[in-house]
PDB file of C-alpha atoms and ligand atoms in Angstrom:
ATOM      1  CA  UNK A   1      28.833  -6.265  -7.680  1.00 72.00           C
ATOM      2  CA  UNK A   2      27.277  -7.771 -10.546  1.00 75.00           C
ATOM      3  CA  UNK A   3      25.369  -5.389 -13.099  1.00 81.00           C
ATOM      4  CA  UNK A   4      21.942  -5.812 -12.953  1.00 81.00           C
ATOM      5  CA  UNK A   5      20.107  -8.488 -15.675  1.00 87.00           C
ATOM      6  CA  UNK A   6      16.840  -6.264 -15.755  1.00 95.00           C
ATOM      7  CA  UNK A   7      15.650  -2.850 -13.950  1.00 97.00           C
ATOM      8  CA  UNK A   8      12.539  -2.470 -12.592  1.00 98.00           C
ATOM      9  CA  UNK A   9      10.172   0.248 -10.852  1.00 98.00           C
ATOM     10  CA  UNK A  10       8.066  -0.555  -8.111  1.00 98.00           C
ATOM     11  CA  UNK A  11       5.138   1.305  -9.205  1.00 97.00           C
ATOM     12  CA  UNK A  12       3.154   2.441  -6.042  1.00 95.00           C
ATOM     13  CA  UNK A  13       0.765   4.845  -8.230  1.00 93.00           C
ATOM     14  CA  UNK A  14       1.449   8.151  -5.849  1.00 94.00           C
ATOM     15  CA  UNK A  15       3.346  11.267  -6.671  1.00 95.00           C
ATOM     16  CA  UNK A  16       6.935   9.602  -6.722  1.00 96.00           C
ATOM     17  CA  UNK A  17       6.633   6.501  -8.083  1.00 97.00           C
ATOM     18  CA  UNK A  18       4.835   8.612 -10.728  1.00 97.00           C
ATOM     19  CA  UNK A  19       7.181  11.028 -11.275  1.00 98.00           C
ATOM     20  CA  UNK A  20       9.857   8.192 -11.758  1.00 98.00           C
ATOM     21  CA  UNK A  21       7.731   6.484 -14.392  1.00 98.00           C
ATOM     22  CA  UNK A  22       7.776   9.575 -15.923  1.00 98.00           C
ATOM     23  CA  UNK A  23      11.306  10.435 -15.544  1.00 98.00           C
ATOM     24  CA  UNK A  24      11.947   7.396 -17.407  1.00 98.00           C
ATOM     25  CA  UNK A  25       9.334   7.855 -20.470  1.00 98.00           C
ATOM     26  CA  UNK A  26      10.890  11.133 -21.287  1.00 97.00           C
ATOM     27  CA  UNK A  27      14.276   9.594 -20.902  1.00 98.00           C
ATOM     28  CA  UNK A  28      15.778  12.098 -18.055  1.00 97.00           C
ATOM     29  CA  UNK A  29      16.482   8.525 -16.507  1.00 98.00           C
ATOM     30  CA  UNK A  30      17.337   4.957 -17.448  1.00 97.00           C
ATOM     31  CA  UNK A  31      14.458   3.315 -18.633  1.00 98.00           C
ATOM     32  CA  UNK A  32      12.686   0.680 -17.550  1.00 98.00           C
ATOM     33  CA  UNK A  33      11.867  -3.396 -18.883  1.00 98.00           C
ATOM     34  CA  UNK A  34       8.487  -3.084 -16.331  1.00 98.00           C
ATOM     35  CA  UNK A  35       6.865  -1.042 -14.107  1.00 98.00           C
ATOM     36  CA  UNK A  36       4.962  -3.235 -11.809  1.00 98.00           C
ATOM     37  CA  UNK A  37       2.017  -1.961  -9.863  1.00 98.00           C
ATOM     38  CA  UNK A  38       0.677  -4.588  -7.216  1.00 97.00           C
ATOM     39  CA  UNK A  39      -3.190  -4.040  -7.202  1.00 97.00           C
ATOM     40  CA  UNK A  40      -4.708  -4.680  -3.669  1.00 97.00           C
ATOM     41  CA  UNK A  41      -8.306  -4.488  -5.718  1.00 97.00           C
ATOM     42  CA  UNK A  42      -9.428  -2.147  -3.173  1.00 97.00           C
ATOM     43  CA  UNK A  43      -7.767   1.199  -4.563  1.00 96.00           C
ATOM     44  CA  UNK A  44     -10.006   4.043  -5.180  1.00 94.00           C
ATOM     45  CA  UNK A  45     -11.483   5.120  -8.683  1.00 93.00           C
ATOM     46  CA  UNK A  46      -9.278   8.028  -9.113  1.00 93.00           C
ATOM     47  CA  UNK A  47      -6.348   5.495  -8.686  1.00 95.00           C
ATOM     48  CA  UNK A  48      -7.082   2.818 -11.143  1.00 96.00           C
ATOM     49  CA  UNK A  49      -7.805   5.603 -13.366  1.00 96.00           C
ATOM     50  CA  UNK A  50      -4.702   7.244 -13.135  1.00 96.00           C
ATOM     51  CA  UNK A  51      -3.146   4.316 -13.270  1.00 97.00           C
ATOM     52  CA  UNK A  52      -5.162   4.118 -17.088  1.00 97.00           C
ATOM     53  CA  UNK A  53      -3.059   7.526 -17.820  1.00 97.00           C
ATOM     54  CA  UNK A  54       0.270   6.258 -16.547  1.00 98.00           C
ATOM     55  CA  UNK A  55      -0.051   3.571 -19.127  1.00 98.00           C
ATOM     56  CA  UNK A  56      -0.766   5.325 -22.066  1.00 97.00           C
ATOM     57  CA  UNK A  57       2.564   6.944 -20.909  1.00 97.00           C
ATOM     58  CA  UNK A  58       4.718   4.466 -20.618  1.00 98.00           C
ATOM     59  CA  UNK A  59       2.827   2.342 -23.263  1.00 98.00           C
ATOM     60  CA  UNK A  60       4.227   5.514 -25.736  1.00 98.00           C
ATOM     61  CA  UNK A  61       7.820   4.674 -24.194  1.00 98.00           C
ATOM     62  CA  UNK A  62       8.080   1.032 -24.587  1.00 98.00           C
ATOM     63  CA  UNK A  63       7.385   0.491 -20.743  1.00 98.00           C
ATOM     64  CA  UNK A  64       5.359  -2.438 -20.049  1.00 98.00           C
ATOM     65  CA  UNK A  65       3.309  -1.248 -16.866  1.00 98.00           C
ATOM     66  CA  UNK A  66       2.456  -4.453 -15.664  1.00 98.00           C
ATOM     67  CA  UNK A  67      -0.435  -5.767 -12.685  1.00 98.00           C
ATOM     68  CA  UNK A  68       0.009  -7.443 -10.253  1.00 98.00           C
ATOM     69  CA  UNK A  69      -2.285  -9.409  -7.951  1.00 97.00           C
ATOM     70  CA  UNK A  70      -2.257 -11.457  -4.697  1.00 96.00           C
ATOM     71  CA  UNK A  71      -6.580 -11.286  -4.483  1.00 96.00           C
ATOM     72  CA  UNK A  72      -8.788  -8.836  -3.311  1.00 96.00           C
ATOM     73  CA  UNK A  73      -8.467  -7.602  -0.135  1.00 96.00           C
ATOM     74  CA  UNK A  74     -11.594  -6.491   1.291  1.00 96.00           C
ATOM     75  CA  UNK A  75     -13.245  -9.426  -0.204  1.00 96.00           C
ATOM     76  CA  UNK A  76     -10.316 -11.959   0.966  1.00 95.00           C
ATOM     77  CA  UNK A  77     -11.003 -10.347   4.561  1.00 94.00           C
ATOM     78  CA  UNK A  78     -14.540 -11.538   4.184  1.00 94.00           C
ATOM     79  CA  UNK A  79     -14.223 -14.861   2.541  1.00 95.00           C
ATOM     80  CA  UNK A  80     -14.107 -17.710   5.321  1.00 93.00           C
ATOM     81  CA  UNK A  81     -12.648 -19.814   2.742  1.00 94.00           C
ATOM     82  CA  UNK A  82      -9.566 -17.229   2.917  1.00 92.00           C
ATOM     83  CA  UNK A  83      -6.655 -16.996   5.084  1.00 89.00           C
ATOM     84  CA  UNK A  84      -6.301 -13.115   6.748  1.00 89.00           C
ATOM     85  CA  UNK A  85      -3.925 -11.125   5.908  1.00 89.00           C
ATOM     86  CA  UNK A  86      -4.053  -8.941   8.948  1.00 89.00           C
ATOM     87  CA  UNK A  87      -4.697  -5.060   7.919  1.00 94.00           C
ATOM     88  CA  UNK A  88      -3.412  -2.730  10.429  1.00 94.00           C
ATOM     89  CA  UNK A  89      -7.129  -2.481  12.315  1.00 96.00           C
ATOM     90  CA  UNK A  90      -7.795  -0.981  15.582  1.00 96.00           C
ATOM     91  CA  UNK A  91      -9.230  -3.425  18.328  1.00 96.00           C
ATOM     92  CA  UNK A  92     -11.207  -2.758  21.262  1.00 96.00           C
ATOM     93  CA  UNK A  93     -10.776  -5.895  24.179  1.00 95.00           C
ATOM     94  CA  UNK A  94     -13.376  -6.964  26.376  1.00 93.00           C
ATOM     95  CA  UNK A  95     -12.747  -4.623  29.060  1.00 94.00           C
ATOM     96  CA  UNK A  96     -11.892  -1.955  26.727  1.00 94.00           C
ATOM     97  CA  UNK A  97      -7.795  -2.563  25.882  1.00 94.00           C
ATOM     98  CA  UNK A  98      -7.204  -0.037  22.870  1.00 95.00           C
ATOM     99  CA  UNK A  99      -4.657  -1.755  20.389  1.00 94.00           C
ATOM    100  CA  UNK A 100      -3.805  -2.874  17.017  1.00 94.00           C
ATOM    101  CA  UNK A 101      -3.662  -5.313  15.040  1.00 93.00           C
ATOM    102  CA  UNK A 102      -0.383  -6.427  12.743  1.00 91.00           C
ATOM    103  CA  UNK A 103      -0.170  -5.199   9.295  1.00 93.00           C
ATOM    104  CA  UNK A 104       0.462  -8.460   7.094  1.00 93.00           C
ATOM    105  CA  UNK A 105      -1.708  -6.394   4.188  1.00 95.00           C
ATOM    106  CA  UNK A 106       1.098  -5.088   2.677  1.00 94.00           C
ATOM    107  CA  UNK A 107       3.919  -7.707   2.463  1.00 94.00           C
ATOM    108  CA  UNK A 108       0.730 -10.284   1.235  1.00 95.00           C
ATOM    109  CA  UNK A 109      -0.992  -8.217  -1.219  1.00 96.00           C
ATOM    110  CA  UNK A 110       2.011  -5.898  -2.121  1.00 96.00           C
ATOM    111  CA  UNK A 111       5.575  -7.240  -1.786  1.00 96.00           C
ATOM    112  CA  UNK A 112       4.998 -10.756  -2.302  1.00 96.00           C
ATOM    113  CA  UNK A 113       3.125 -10.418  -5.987  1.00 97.00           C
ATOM    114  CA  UNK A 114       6.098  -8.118  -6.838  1.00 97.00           C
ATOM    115  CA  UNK A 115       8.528 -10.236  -6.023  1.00 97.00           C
ATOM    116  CA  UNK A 116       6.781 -13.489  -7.801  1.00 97.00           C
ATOM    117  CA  UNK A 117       6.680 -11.202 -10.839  1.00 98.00           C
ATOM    118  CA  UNK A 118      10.157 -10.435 -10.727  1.00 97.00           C
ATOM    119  CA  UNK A 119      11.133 -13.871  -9.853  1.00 97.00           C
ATOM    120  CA  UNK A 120       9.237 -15.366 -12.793  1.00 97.00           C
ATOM    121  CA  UNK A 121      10.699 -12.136 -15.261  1.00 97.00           C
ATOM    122  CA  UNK A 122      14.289 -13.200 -14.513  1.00 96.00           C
ATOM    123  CA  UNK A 123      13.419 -17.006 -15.202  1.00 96.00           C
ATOM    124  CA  UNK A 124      13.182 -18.289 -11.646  1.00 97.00           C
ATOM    125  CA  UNK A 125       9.034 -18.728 -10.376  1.00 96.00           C
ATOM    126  CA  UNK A 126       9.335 -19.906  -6.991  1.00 92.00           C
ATOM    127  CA  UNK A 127      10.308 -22.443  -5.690  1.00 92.00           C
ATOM    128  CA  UNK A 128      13.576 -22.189  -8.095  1.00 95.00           C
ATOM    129  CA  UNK A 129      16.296 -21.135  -6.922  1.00 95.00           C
ATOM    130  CA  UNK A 130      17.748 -17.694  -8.010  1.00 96.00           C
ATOM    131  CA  UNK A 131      21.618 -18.221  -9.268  1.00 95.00           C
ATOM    132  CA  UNK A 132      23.941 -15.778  -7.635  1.00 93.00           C
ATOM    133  CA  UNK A 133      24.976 -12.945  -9.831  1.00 92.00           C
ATOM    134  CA  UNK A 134      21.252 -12.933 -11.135  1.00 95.00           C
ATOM    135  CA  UNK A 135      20.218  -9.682  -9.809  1.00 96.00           C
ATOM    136  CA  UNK A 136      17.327  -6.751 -10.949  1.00 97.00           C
ATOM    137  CA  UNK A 137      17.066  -3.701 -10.315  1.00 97.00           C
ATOM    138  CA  UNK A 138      13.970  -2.208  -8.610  1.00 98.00           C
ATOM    139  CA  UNK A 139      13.296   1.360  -8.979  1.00 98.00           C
ATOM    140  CA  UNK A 140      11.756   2.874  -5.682  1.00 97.00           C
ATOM    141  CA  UNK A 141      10.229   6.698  -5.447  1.00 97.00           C
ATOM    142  CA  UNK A 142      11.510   7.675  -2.466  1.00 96.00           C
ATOM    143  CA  UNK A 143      12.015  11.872  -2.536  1.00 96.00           C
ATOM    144  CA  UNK A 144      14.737  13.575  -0.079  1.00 97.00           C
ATOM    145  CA  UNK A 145      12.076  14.095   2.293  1.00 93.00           C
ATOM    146  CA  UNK A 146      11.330  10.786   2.830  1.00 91.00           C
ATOM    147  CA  UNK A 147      15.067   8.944   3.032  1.00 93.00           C
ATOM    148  CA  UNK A 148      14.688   7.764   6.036  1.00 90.00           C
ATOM    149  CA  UNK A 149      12.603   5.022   4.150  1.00 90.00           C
ATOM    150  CA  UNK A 150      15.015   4.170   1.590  1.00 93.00           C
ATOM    151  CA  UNK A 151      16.126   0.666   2.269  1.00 92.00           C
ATOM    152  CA  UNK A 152      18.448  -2.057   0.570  1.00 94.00           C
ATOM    153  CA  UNK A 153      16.736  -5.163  -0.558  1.00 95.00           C
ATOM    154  CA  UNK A 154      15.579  -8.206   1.586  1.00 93.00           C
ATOM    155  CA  UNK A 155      16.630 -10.884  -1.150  1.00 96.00           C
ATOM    156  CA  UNK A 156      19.641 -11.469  -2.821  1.00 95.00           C
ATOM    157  CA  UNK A 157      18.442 -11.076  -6.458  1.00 97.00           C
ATOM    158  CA  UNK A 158      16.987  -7.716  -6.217  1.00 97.00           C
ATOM    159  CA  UNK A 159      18.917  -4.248  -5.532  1.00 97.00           C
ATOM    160  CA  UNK A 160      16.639  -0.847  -4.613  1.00 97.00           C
ATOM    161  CA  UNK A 161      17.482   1.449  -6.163  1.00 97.00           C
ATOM    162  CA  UNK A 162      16.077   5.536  -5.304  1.00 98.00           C
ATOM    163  CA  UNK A 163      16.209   7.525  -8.930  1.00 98.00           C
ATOM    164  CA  UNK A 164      14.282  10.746  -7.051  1.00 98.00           C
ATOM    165  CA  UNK A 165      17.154  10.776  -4.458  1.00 98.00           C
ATOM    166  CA  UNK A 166      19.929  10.775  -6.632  1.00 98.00           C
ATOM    167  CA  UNK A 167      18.234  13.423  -8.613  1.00 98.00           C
ATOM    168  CA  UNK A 168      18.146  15.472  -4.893  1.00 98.00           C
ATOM    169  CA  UNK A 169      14.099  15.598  -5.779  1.00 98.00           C
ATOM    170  CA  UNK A 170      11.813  16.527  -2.779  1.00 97.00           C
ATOM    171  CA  UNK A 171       7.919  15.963  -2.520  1.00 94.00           C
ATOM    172  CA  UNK A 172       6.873  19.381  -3.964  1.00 95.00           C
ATOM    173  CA  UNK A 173       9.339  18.788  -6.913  1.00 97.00           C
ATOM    174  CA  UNK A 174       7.736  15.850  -7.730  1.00 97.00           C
ATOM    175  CA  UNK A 175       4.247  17.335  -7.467  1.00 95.00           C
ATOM    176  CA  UNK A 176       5.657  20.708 -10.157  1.00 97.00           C
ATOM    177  CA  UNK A 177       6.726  18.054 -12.228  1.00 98.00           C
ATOM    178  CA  UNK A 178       3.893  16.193 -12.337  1.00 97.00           C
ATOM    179  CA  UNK A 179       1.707  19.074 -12.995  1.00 97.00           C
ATOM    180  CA  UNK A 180       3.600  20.716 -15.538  1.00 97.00           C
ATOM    181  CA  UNK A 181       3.135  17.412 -17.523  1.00 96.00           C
ATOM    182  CA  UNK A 182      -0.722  17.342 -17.118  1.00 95.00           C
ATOM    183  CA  UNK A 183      -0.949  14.764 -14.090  1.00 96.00           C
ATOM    184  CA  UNK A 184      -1.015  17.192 -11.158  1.00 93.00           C
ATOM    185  CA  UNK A 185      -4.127  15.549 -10.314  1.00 88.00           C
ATOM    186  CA  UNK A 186      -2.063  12.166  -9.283  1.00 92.00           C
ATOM    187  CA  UNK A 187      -4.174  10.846  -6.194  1.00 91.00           C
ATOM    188  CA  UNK A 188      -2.923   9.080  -3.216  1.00 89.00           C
ATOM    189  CA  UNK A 189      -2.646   5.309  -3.069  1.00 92.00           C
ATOM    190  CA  UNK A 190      -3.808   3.144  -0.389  1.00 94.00           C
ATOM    191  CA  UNK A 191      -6.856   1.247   0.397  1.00 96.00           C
ATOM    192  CA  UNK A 192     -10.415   2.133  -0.014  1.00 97.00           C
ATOM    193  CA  UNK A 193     -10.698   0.923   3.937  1.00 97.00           C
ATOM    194  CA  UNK A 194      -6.948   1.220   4.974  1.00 96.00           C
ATOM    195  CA  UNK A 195      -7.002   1.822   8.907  1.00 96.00           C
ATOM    196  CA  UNK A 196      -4.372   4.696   8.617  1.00 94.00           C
ATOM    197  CA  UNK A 197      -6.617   6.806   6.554  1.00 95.00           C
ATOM    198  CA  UNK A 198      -6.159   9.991   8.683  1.00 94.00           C
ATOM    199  CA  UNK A 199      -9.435  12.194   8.976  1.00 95.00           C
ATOM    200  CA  UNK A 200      -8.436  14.294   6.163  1.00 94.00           C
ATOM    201  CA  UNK A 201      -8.720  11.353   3.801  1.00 94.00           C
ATOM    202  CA  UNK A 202     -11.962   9.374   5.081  1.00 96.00           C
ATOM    203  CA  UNK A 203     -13.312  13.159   5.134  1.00 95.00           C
ATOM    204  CA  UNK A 204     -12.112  13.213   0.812  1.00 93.00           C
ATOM    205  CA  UNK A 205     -13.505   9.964   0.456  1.00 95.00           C
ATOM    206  CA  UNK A 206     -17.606  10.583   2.275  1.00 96.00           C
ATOM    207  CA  UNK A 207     -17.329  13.936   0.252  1.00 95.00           C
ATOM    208  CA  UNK A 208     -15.757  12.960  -3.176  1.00 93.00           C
ATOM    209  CA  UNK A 209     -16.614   9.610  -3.514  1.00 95.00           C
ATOM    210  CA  UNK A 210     -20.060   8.249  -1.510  1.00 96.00           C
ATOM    211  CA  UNK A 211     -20.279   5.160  -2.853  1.00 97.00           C
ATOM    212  CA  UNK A 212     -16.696   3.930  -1.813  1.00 97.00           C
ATOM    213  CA  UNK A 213     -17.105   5.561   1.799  1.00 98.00           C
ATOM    214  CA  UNK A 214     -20.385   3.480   1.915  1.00 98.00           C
ATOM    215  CA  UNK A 215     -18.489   0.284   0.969  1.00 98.00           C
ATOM    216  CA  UNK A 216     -15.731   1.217   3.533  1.00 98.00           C
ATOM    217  CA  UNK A 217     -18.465   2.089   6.289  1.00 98.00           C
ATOM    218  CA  UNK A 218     -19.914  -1.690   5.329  1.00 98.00           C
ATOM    219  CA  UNK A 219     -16.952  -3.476   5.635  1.00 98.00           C
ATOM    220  CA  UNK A 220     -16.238  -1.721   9.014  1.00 98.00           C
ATOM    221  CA  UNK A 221     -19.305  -3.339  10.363  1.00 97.00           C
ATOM    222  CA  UNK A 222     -18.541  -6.486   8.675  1.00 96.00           C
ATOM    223  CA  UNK A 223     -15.258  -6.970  10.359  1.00 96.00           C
ATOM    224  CA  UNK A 224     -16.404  -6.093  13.530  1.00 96.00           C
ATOM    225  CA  UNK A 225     -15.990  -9.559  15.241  1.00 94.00           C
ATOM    226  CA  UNK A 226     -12.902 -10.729  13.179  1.00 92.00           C
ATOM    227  CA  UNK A 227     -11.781 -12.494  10.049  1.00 91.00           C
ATOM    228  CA  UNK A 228     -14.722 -14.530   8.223  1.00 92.00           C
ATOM    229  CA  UNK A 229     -12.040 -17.552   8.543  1.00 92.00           C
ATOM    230  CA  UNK A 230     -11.289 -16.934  12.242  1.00 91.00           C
ATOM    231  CA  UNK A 231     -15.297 -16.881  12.805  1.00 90.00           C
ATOM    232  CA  UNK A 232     -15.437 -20.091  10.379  1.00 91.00           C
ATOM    233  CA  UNK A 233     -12.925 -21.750  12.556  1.00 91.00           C
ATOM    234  CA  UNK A 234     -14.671 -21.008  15.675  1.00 91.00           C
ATOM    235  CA  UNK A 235     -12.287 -18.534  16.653  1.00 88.00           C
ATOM    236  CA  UNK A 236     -13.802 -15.436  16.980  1.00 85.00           C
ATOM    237  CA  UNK A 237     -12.039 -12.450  17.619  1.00 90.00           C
ATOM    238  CA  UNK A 238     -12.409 -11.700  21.433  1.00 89.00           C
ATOM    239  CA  UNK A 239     -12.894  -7.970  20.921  1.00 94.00           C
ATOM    240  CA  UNK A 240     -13.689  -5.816  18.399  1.00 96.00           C
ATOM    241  CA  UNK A 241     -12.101  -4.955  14.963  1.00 97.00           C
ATOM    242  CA  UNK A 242     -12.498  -1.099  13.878  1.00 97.00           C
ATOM    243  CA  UNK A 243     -11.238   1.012  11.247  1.00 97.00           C
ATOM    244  CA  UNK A 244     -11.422   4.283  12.662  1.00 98.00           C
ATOM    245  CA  UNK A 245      -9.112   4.757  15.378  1.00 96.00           C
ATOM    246  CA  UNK A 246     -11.362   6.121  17.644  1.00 97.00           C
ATOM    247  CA  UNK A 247     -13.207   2.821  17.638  1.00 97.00           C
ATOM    248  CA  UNK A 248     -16.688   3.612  16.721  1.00 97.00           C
ATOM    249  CA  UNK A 249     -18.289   2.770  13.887  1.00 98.00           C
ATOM    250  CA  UNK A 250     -16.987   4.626  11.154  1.00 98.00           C
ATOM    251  CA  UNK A 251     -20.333   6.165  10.069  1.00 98.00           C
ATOM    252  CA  UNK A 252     -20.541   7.754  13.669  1.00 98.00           C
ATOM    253  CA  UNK A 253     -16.980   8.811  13.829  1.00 98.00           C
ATOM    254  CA  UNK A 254     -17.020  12.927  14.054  1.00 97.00           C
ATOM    255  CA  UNK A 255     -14.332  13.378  11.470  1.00 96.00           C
ATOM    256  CA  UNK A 256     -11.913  16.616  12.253  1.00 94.00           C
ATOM    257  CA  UNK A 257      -9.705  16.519   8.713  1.00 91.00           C
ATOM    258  CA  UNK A 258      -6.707  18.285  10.167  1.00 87.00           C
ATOM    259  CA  UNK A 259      -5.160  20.483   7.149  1.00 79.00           C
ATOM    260  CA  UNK A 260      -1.814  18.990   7.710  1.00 74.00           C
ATOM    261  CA  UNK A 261      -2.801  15.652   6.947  1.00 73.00           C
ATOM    262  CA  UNK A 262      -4.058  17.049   3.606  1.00 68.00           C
ATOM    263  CA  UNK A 263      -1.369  15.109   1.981  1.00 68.00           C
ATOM    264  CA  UNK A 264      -0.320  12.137   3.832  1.00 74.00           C
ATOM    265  CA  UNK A 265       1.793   9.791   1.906  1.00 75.00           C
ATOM    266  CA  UNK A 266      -0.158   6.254   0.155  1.00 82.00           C
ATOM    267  CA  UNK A 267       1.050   3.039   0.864  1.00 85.00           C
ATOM    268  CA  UNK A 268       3.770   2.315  -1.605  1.00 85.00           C
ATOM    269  CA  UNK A 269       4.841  -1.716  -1.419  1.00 88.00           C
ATOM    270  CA  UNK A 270       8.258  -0.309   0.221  1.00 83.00           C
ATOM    271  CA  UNK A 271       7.186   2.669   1.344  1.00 79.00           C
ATOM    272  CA  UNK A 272       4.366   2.549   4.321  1.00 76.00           C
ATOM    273  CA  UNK A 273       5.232   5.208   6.133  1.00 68.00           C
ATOM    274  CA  UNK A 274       4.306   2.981   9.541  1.00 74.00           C
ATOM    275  CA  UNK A 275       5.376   0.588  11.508  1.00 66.00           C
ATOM    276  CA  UNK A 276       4.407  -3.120  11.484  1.00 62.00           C
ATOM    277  CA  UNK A 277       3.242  -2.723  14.488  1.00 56.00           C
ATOM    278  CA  UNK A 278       2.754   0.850  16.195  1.00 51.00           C
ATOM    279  CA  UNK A 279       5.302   1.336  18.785  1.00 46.00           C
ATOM    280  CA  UNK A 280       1.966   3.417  21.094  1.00 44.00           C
ATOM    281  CA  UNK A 281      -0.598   0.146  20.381  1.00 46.00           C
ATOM    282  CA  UNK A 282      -1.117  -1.515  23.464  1.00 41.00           C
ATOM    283  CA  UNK A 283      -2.531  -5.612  22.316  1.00 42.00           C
ATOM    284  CA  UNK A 284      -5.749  -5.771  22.832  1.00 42.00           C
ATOM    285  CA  UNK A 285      -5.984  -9.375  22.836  1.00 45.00           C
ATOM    286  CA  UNK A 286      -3.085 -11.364  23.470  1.00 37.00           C
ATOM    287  CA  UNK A 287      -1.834 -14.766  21.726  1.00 33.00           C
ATOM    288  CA  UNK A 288      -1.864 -15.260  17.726  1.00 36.00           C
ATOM    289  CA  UNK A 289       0.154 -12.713  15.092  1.00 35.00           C
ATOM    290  CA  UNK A 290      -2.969 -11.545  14.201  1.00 40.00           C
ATOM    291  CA  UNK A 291      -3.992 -10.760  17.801  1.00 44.00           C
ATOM    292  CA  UNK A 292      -7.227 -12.987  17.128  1.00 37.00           C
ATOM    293  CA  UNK A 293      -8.095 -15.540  20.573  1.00 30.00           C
ATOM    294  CA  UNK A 294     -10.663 -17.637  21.057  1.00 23.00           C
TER     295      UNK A 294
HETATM  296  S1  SF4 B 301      -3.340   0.649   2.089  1.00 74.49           S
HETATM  297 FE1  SF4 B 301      -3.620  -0.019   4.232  1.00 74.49          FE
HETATM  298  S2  SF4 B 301      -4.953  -1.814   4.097  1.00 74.49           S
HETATM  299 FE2  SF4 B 301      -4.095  -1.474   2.028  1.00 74.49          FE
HETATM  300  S3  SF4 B 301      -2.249  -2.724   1.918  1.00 74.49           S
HETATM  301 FE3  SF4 B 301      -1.613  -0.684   2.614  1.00 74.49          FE
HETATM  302  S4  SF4 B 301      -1.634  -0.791   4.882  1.00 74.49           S
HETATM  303 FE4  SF4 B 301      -2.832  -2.547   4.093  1.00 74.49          FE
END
């Protein structure tokens, strides 16, 4: 196996990926040449500025933390100029078929700017070809409880690597850690608008933050009918796109925040806890990827 030419950490902004970035700073690990956060531009405030904190850390320990971007989501969703990345949003057919549609979201606005970023550290921006034996290391928090998600590397010049798992680090020791070190407030990462929100969360975000529920309550009704560049095309979505699972608009959803969904995992580049596709969702309208028919 050849040794790695740089190491990397996949910097997903939640508890683990958090605790590895501090690991690192305070040298209980190997450190880093970049953490790399992919910004979907659709994070909430208490992310972005956490995010802020995290950098004055690893700014203090020589760790470039580095952003990413692929766009905006919630304004690429919107754009007809745009192509969709399909989130994960819940569609109602015409004669009421409950289903859902493919997450592209993360692999587009996640994966992909990571891996052009680590393409174009090693010296190879796509389309070059990587040599073999040109490999880095990318640093993923995945904690004991969660191993089931640890997974080797789609591409030949990258190798995962899981620093909490070797350490034997659960969740909760994560979160002590955190804490003890002043960031025990680290919130979770995903979108503003992310479909898999459970009640819990879209509950946090009406009561904590109005102004972002209001933006996620507009774009529901704005991508009611499908993708500005499906409806551009002439291809409107035959059905309806919501992002509430019960499949109401999300200002008239009756929200019942279960206490164990209090802390759901975010969606970490490699670490979504869900499927591409949920095994239960039924297609509510048949034919493209993205579930969209004329
Ligand atoms: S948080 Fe949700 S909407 Fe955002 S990239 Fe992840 S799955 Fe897609």
């Amino acid at each position: 196996m050849s040794a790695p030419t740089a190491r990397y950490l996949s910097l997903g902004a939640g508890v683990q990926s958090s605790t590895v970035l501090l690991l690192a700073a305070q040298g209980r690990i190997p450190t880093f040449d970049a953490a790399v956060f992919a910004d979907t531009g659709w994070e909430p405030d208490a992310v972005y500025r956490h995010l802020d904190r995290l950098a004055t850390i690893a700014d203090r320990a020589g760790i470039p933390l580095v952003r990413v971007s692929a766009g905006n989501i919630r304004a690429d969703a919107l754009d007809p100029a745009h192509r969709f990345a399909s989130m994960p949003l819940f569609t109602l057919g015409p004669a009421g078929e409950r289903g859902m549609a493919r997450r592209q979201c993360t692999g587009e606005y996640k994966i992909k700017p990571i891996k052009a970023e680590v393409r174009r550290r090693l010296g190879y921006p796509h389309p070059r070809r990587v040599p073999a034996g040109v490999v880095a290391e990318m640093a993923i928090g995945i904690s004991v409880d969660e191993i089931h998600r640890a997974r080797d590397a789609d591409v030949a010049y990258m190798r995962n690597t899981f620093p909490l798992l070797n350490l034997g680090w659960r969740r909760g020791d994560c979160i002590a850690y955190l804490a003890e070190h002043g960031l025990g407030a680290t919130p979770r990462s995903a979108c503003v608008g992310c479909p898999y929100h459970t009640d819990a969360e879209w509950a946090r975000l009406r009561s904590d933050s109005p102004t972002q529920w209001a933006d996620a309550v507009a774009f529901d009704h704005a991508i009611r009918h499908g993708s500005a560049r499906a409806n551009a095309a002439g291809q409107p979505l035959r059905g309806q796109f919501f992002v509430h699972r019960q499949r109401i608009p999300l200002d008239e959803v009756r929200l019942r925040p279960r206490p164990a969904d209090a802390h759901t995992p975010g969606c970490g580049p490699w670490t979504c806890p869900h499927p591409e596709v949920e095994p239960h969702a039924q297609p509510a309208v048949s034919g493209s990827p993205m579930r969209e028919v004329a």
